[in-house]
CSV table of N, CA and C in Angstrom, one decimal:
chain,number,residue,atom,x,y,z
A,1209,MET,N,0.2,-4.1,-21.8
A,1209,MET,CA,1.7,-4.4,-21.6
A,1209,MET,C,1.9,-5.8,-22.6
A,1210,ARG,N,2.9,-6.2,-22.8
A,1210,ARG,CA,3.0,-7.1,-24.0
A,1210,ARG,C,3.2,-8.3,-23.1
A,1211,GLU,N,3.5,-9.3,-24.0
A,1211,GLU,CA,3.1,-10.8,-23.7
A,1211,GLU,C,4.6,-11.0,-23.2
A,1212,THR,N,4.6,-11.7,-21.4
A,1212,THR,CA,5.7,-11.4,-20.6
A,1212,THR,C,6.0,-13.2,-20.7
A,1213,THR,N,5.7,-13.9,-21.5
A,1213,THR,CA,6.0,-15.2,-21.5
A,1213,THR,C,7.7,-15.7,-21.7
A,1214,THR,N,8.0,-15.1,-23.0
A,1214,THR,CA,8.9,-15.0,-23.7
A,1214,THR,C,9.9,-14.2,-22.9
A,1215,PRO,N,11.3,-14.6,-22.6
A,1215,PRO,CA,12.6,-14.2,-22.2
A,1215,PRO,C,12.7,-12.7,-22.4
A,1216,GLU,N,12.3,-12.3,-23.5
A,1216,GLU,CA,12.2,-10.9,-23.8
A,1216,GLU,C,11.3,-10.1,-23.1
A,1217,GLY,N,10.2,-10.6,-23.3
A,1217,GLY,CA,8.9,-10.1,-22.7
A,1217,GLY,C,9.3,-9.8,-21.1
A,1218,LYS,N,9.8,-10.8,-20.5
A,1218,LYS,CA,10.2,-10.9,-18.9
A,1218,LYS,C,11.1,-9.6,-18.8
A,1219,GLU,N,12.3,-9.3,-19.5
A,1219,GLU,CA,13.4,-8.5,-19.4
A,1219,GLU,C,12.5,-6.9,-19.8
A,1220,GLN,N,11.7,-6.9,-20.6
A,1220,GLN,CA,11.2,-5.7,-20.7
A,1220,GLN,C,10.0,-5.1,-19.7
A,1221,ALA,N,9.3,-6.2,-19.1
A,1221,ALA,CA,8.3,-6.2,-17.9
A,1221,ALA,C,9.3,-5.7,-16.7
A,1222,LEU,N,10.6,-6.2,-16.3
A,1222,LEU,CA,11.2,-6.0,-15.4
A,1222,LEU,C,11.5,-4.5,-15.3
A,1223,ALA,N,12.4,-4.2,-16.9
A,1223,ALA,CA,12.8,-3.0,-17.0
A,1223,ALA,C,11.9,-2.0,-16.8
A,1224,TRP,N,10.6,-2.3,-17.2
A,1224,TRP,CA,9.1,-1.0,-17.2
A,1224,TRP,C,9.1,-0.8,-15.6
A,1225,ILE,N,9.0,-2.0,-14.9
A,1225,ILE,CA,8.9,-1.8,-13.5
A,1225,ILE,C,10.0,-1.2,-12.6
A,1226,ARG,N,10.9,-1.4,-13.1
A,1226,ARG,CA,12.1,-0.5,-12.6
A,1226,ARG,C,12.2,0.9,-12.9
A,1227,ARG,N,11.8,1.1,-14.1
A,1227,ARG,CA,11.9,2.7,-14.6
A,1227,ARG,C,10.6,3.2,-13.6
A,1228,GLN,N,9.3,2.3,-13.1
A,1228,GLN,CA,8.2,3.2,-12.7
A,1228,GLN,C,8.7,3.1,-11.1
A,1229,LEU,N,9.9,2.2,-10.3
A,1229,LEU,CA,10.2,2.1,-9.2
A,1229,LEU,C,10.9,3.6,-9.0
A,1230,SER,N,11.7,3.6,-10.0
A,1230,SER,CA,13.0,4.9,-10.3
A,1230,SER,C,12.1,6.1,-10.0
A,1231,TRP,N,10.9,6.1,-10.7
A,1231,TRP,CA,10.2,7.4,-10.9
A,1231,TRP,C,9.6,7.9,-9.5
A,1232,GLU,N,8.8,6.8,-9.2
A,1232,GLU,CA,8.5,7.2,-7.8
A,1232,GLU,C,9.2,7.3,-6.9
A,1233,ARG,N,10.2,7.0,-6.9
A,1233,ARG,CA,11.4,7.1,-5.9
A,1233,ARG,C,11.9,8.8,-5.9
A,1234,THR,N,11.8,9.3,-7.2
A,1234,THR,CA,12.2,10.6,-7.5
A,1234,THR,C,11.3,11.6,-7.2
A,1235,LEU,N,10.0,10.9,-7.4
A,1235,LEU,CA,9.1,11.9,-7.1
A,1235,LEU,C,8.7,12.5,-5.4
A,1236,ALA,N,9.3,11.0,-4.6
A,1236,ALA,CA,9.1,11.1,-3.7
A,1236,ALA,C,10.5,12.0,-2.8
A,1237,ASP,N,11.6,12.2,-3.5
A,1237,ASP,CA,12.7,12.6,-3.0
A,1237,ASP,C,12.1,14.1,-3.0
A,1238,LEU,N,11.7,14.3,-4.5
A,1238,LEU,CA,11.2,15.5,-4.7
A,1238,LEU,C,10.1,16.6,-3.7
A,1239,ARG,N,9.2,15.6,-3.3
A,1239,ARG,CA,8.0,15.8,-2.3
A,1239,ARG,C,8.8,15.9,-1.2
A,1240,ALA,N,9.8,15.4,-0.6
A,1240,ALA,CA,10.5,15.6,0.6
A,1240,ALA,C,11.1,16.7,0.8
A,1241,ASP,N,11.9,17.0,-0.8
A,1241,ASP,CA,12.6,18.3,-0.7
A,1241,ASP,C,11.5,19.5,-0.4
A,1242,ARG,N,10.4,19.3,-1.1
A,1242,ARG,CA,9.3,20.5,-1.2
A,1242,ARG,C,9.2,20.8,0.3
A,1243,ASP,N,8.8,19.6,1.0
A,1243,ASP,CA,8.0,19.6,2.5
A,1243,ASP,C,9.3,20.4,3.6
A,1244,GLU,N,10.4,20.0,3.0
A,1244,GLU,CA,11.8,20.6,3.8
A,1244,GLU,C,11.5,22.0,3.9
A,1245,ARG,N,11.7,22.4,2.3
A,1245,ARG,CA,11.9,24.2,2.0
A,1245,ARG,C,10.8,24.6,1.7
A,1246,PRO,N,9.2,24.9,2.1
A,1246,PRO,CA,8.3,25.0,1.8
A,1246,PRO,C,8.4,26.6,0.8
A,1247,GLU,N,9.3,27.5,1.7
A,1247,GLU,CA,9.2,28.9,0.8
A,1247,GLU,C,10.0,28.8,-0.5
A,1248,GLU,N,10.8,27.9,-0.4
A,1248,GLU,CA,11.6,27.8,-1.9
A,1248,GLU,C,10.6,27.2,-2.8
A,1249,SER,N,10.1,26.5,-2.6
A,1249,SER,CA,9.0,25.8,-3.9
A,1249,SER,C,8.0,26.5,-4.2
A,1250,ARG,N,7.4,27.6,-3.1
A,1250,ARG,CA,6.4,28.4,-3.7
A,1250,ARG,C,7.1,29.1,-4.7
A,1251,GLN,N,8.4,29.9,-4.3
A,1251,GLN,CA,8.6,31.0,-5.8
A,1251,GLN,C,9.0,30.0,-6.8
A,1252,ALA,N,9.4,28.5,-6.7
A,1252,ALA,CA,9.7,27.9,-8.0
A,1252,ALA,C,8.4,27.6,-8.7
A,1253,ALA,N,7.4,27.6,-8.0
A,1253,ALA,CA,6.2,26.6,-8.7
A,1253,ALA,C,5.5,28.0,-9.5
């Protein structure tokens, strides 16, 4: 990761963290969907 002492660096770091968190939330949602409907996910996989 880049230098985070500058305001731009802090913004980039926060944006990166936000992307990571939203990505993990998306994966968690997908995993929950798959757990609820195992027969559909097997066909899609």
